[in-house]
PDB file of C-alpha atoms in Angstrom:
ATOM      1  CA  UNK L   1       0.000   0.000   0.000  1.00 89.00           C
ATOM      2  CA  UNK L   2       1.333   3.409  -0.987  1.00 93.00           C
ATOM      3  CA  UNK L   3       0.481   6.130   1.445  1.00 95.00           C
ATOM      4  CA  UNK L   4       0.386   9.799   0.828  1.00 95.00           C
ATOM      5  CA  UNK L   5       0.214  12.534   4.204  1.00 96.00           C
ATOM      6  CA  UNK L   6      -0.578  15.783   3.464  1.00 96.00           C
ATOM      7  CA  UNK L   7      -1.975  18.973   5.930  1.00 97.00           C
ATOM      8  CA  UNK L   8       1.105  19.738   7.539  1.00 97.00           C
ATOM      9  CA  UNK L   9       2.452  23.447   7.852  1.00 97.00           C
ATOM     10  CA  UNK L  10       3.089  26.495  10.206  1.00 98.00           C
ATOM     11  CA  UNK L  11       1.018  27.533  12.493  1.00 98.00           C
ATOM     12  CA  UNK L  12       0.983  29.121  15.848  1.00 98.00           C
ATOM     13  CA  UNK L  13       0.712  27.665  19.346  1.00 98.00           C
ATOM     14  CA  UNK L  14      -2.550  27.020  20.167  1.00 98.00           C
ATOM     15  CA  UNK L  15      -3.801  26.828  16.869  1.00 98.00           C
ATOM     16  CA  UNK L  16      -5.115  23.573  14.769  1.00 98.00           C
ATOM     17  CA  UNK L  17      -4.138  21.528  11.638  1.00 98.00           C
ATOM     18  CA  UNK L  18      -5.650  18.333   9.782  1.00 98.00           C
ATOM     19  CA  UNK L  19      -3.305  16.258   8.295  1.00 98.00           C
ATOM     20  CA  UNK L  20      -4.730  13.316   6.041  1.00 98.00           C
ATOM     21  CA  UNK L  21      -2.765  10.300   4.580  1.00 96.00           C
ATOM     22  CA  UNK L  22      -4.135   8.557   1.246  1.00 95.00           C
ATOM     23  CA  UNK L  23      -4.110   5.306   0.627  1.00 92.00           C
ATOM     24  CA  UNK L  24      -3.849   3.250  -2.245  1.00 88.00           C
ATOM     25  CA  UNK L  25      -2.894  -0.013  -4.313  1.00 80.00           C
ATOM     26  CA  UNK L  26      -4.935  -1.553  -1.399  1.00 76.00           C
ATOM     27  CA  UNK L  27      -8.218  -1.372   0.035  1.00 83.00           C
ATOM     28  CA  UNK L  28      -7.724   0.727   3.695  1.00 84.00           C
ATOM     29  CA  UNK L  29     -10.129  -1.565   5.431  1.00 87.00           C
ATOM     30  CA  UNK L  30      -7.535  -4.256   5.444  1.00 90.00           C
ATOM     31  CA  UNK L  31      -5.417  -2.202   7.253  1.00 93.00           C
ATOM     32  CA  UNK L  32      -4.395  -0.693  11.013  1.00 96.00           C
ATOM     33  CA  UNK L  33      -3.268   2.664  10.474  1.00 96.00           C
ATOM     34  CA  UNK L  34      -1.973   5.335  12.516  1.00 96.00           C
ATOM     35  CA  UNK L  35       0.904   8.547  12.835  1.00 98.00           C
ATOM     36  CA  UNK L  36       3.989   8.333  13.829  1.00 98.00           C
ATOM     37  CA  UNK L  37       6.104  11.789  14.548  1.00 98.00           C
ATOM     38  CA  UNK L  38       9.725  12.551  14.645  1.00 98.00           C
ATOM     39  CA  UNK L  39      11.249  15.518  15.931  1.00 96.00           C
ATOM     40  CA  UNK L  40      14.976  17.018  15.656  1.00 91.00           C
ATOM     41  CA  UNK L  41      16.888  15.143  17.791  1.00 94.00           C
ATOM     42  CA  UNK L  42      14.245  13.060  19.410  1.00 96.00           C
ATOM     43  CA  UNK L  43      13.264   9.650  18.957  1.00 95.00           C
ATOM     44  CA  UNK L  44      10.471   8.456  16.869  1.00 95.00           C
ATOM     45  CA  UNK L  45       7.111   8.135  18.838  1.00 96.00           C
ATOM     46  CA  UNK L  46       3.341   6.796  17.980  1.00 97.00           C
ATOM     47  CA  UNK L  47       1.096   9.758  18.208  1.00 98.00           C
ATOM     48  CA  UNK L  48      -2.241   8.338  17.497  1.00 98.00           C
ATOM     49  CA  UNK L  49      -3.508   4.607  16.164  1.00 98.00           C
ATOM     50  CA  UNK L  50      -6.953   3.233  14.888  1.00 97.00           C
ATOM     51  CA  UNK L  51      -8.104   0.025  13.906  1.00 96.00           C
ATOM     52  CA  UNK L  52      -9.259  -1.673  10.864  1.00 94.00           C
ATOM     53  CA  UNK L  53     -12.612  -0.390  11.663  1.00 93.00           C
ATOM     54  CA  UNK L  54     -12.213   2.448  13.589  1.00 94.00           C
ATOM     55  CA  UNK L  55     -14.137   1.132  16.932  1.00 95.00           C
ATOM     56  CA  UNK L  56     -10.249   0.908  18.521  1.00 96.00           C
ATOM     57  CA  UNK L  57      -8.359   4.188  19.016  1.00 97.00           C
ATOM     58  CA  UNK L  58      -4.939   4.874  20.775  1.00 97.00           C
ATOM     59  CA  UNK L  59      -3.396   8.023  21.631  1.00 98.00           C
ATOM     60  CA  UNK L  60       0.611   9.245  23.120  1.00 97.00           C
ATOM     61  CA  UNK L  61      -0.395  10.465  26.602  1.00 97.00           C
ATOM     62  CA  UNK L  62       1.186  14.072  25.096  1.00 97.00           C
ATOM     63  CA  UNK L  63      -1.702  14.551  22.882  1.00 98.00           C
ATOM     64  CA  UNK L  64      -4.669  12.903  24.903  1.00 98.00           C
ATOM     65  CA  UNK L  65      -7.536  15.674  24.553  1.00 98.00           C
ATOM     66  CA  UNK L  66      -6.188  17.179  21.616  1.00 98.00           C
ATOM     67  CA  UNK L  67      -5.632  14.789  18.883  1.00 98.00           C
ATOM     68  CA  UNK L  68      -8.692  13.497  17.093  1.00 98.00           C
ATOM     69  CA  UNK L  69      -7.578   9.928  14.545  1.00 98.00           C
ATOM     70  CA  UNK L  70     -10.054   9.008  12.164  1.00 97.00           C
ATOM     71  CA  UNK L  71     -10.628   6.819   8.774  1.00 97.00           C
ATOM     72  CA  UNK L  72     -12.640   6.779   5.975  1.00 95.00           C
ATOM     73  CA  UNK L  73     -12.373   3.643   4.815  1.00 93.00           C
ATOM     74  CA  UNK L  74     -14.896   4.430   1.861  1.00 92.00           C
ATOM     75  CA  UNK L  75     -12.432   7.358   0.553  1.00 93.00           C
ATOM     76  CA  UNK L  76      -9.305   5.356   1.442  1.00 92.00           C
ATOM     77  CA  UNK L  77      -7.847   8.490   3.733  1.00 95.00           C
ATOM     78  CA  UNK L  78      -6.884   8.330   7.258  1.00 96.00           C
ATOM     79  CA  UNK L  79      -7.454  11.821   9.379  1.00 98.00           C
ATOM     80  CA  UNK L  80      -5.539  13.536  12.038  1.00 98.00           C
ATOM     81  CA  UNK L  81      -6.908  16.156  13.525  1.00 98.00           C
ATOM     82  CA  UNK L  82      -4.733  18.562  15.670  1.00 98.00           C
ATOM     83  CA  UNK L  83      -6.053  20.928  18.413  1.00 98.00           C
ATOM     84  CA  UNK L  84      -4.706  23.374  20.932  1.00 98.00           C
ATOM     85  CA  UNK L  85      -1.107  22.749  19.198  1.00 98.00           C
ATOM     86  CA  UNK L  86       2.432  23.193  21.454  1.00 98.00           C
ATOM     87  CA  UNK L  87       5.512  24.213  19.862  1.00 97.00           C
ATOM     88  CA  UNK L  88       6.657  20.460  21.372  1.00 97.00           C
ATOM     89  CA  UNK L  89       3.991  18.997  18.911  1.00 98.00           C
ATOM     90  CA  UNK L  90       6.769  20.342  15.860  1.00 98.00           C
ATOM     91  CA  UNK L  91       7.924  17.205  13.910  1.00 98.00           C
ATOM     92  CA  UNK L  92       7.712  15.789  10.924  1.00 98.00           C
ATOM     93  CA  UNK L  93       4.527  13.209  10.878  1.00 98.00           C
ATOM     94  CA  UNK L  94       4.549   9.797   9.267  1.00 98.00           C
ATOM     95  CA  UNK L  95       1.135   8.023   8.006  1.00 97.00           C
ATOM     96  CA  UNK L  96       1.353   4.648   8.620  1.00 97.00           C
ATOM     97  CA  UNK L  97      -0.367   0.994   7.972  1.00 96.00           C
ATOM     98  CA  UNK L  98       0.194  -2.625   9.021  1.00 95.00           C
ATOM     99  CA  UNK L  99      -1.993  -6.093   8.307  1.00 93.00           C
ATOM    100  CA  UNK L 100      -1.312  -6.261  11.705  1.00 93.00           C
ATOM    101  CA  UNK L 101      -2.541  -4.723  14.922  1.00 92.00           C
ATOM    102  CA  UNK L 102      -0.046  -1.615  15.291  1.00 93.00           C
ATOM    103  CA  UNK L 103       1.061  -0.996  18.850  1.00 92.00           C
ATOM    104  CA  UNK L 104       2.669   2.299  20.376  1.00 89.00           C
ATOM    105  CA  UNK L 105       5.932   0.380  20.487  1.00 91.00           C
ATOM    106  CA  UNK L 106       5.810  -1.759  17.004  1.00 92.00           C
ATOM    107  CA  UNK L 107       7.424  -1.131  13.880  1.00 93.00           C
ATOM    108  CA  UNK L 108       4.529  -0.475  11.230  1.00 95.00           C
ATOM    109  CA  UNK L 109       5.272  -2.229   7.640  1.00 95.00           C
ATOM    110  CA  UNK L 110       4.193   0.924   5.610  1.00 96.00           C
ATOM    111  CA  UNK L 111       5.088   4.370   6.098  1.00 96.00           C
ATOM    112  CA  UNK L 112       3.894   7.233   3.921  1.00 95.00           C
ATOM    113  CA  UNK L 113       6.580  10.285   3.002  1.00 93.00           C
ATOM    114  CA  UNK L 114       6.274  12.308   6.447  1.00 94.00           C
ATOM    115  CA  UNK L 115       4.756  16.063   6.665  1.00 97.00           C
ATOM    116  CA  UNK L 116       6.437  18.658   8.555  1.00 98.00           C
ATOM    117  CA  UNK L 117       4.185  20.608  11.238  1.00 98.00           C
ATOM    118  CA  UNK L 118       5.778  23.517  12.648  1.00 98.00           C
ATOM    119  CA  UNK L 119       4.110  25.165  15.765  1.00 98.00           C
ATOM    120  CA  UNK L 120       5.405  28.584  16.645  1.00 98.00           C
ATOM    121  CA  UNK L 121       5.086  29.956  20.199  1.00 94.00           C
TER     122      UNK L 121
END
């Protein structure tokens, strides 16, 4: 599966961004997805997760009450939506999809191209 992110940017603290992720060569259904984020110097951390369905949801205690992850399986596209945003939130965010159930700590099989978000204070 090829996956595509998008939404990322510059924006001030306490502002918002939606980032979506694409999918295709596969039907999304079939698939866990999730974000991943990366910033300078920092390891890499699971941000949010969301199963096949979208009845399971998992989110980095960081970003609990602020984050929103959502699918639409029918449009192929995975959501993130970003609230109340902390200059700590800056990385560069991966879309990314496993067979398999994906875990904060697991290693995903697909990752899309990454998106920068930049939050200002």
């Amino acid at each position: 599966v090829q996956l595509q992110a998008s939404g990322g940017g510059l924006v001030q603290a306490g502002g918002s961004l939606r980032l979506s992720c694409a999918a295709s060569g596969r039907t999304l259904s079939n698939y866990y997805m999730g974000w991943f984020r990366q910033a300078p110097g920092k390891e890499r951390e699971s941000v949010a997760l969301i199963s096949w369905s979208g009845s399971s949801t998992y989110y980095a205690d960081s970003v609990k009450g602020r984050f929103t992850v959502s699918r639409d399986n029918a449009k192929n596209t995975v959501y993130l939506q970003m609230n109340s945003l902390k200059p700590e939130d800056t990385a560069v965010y991966y879309c990314v999809a496993d067979r398999r159930t994906i875990t904060h700590d697991s290693t995903p099989d697909y990752w899309g191209q990454g998106t920068l978000v930049t939050v200002s204070s």
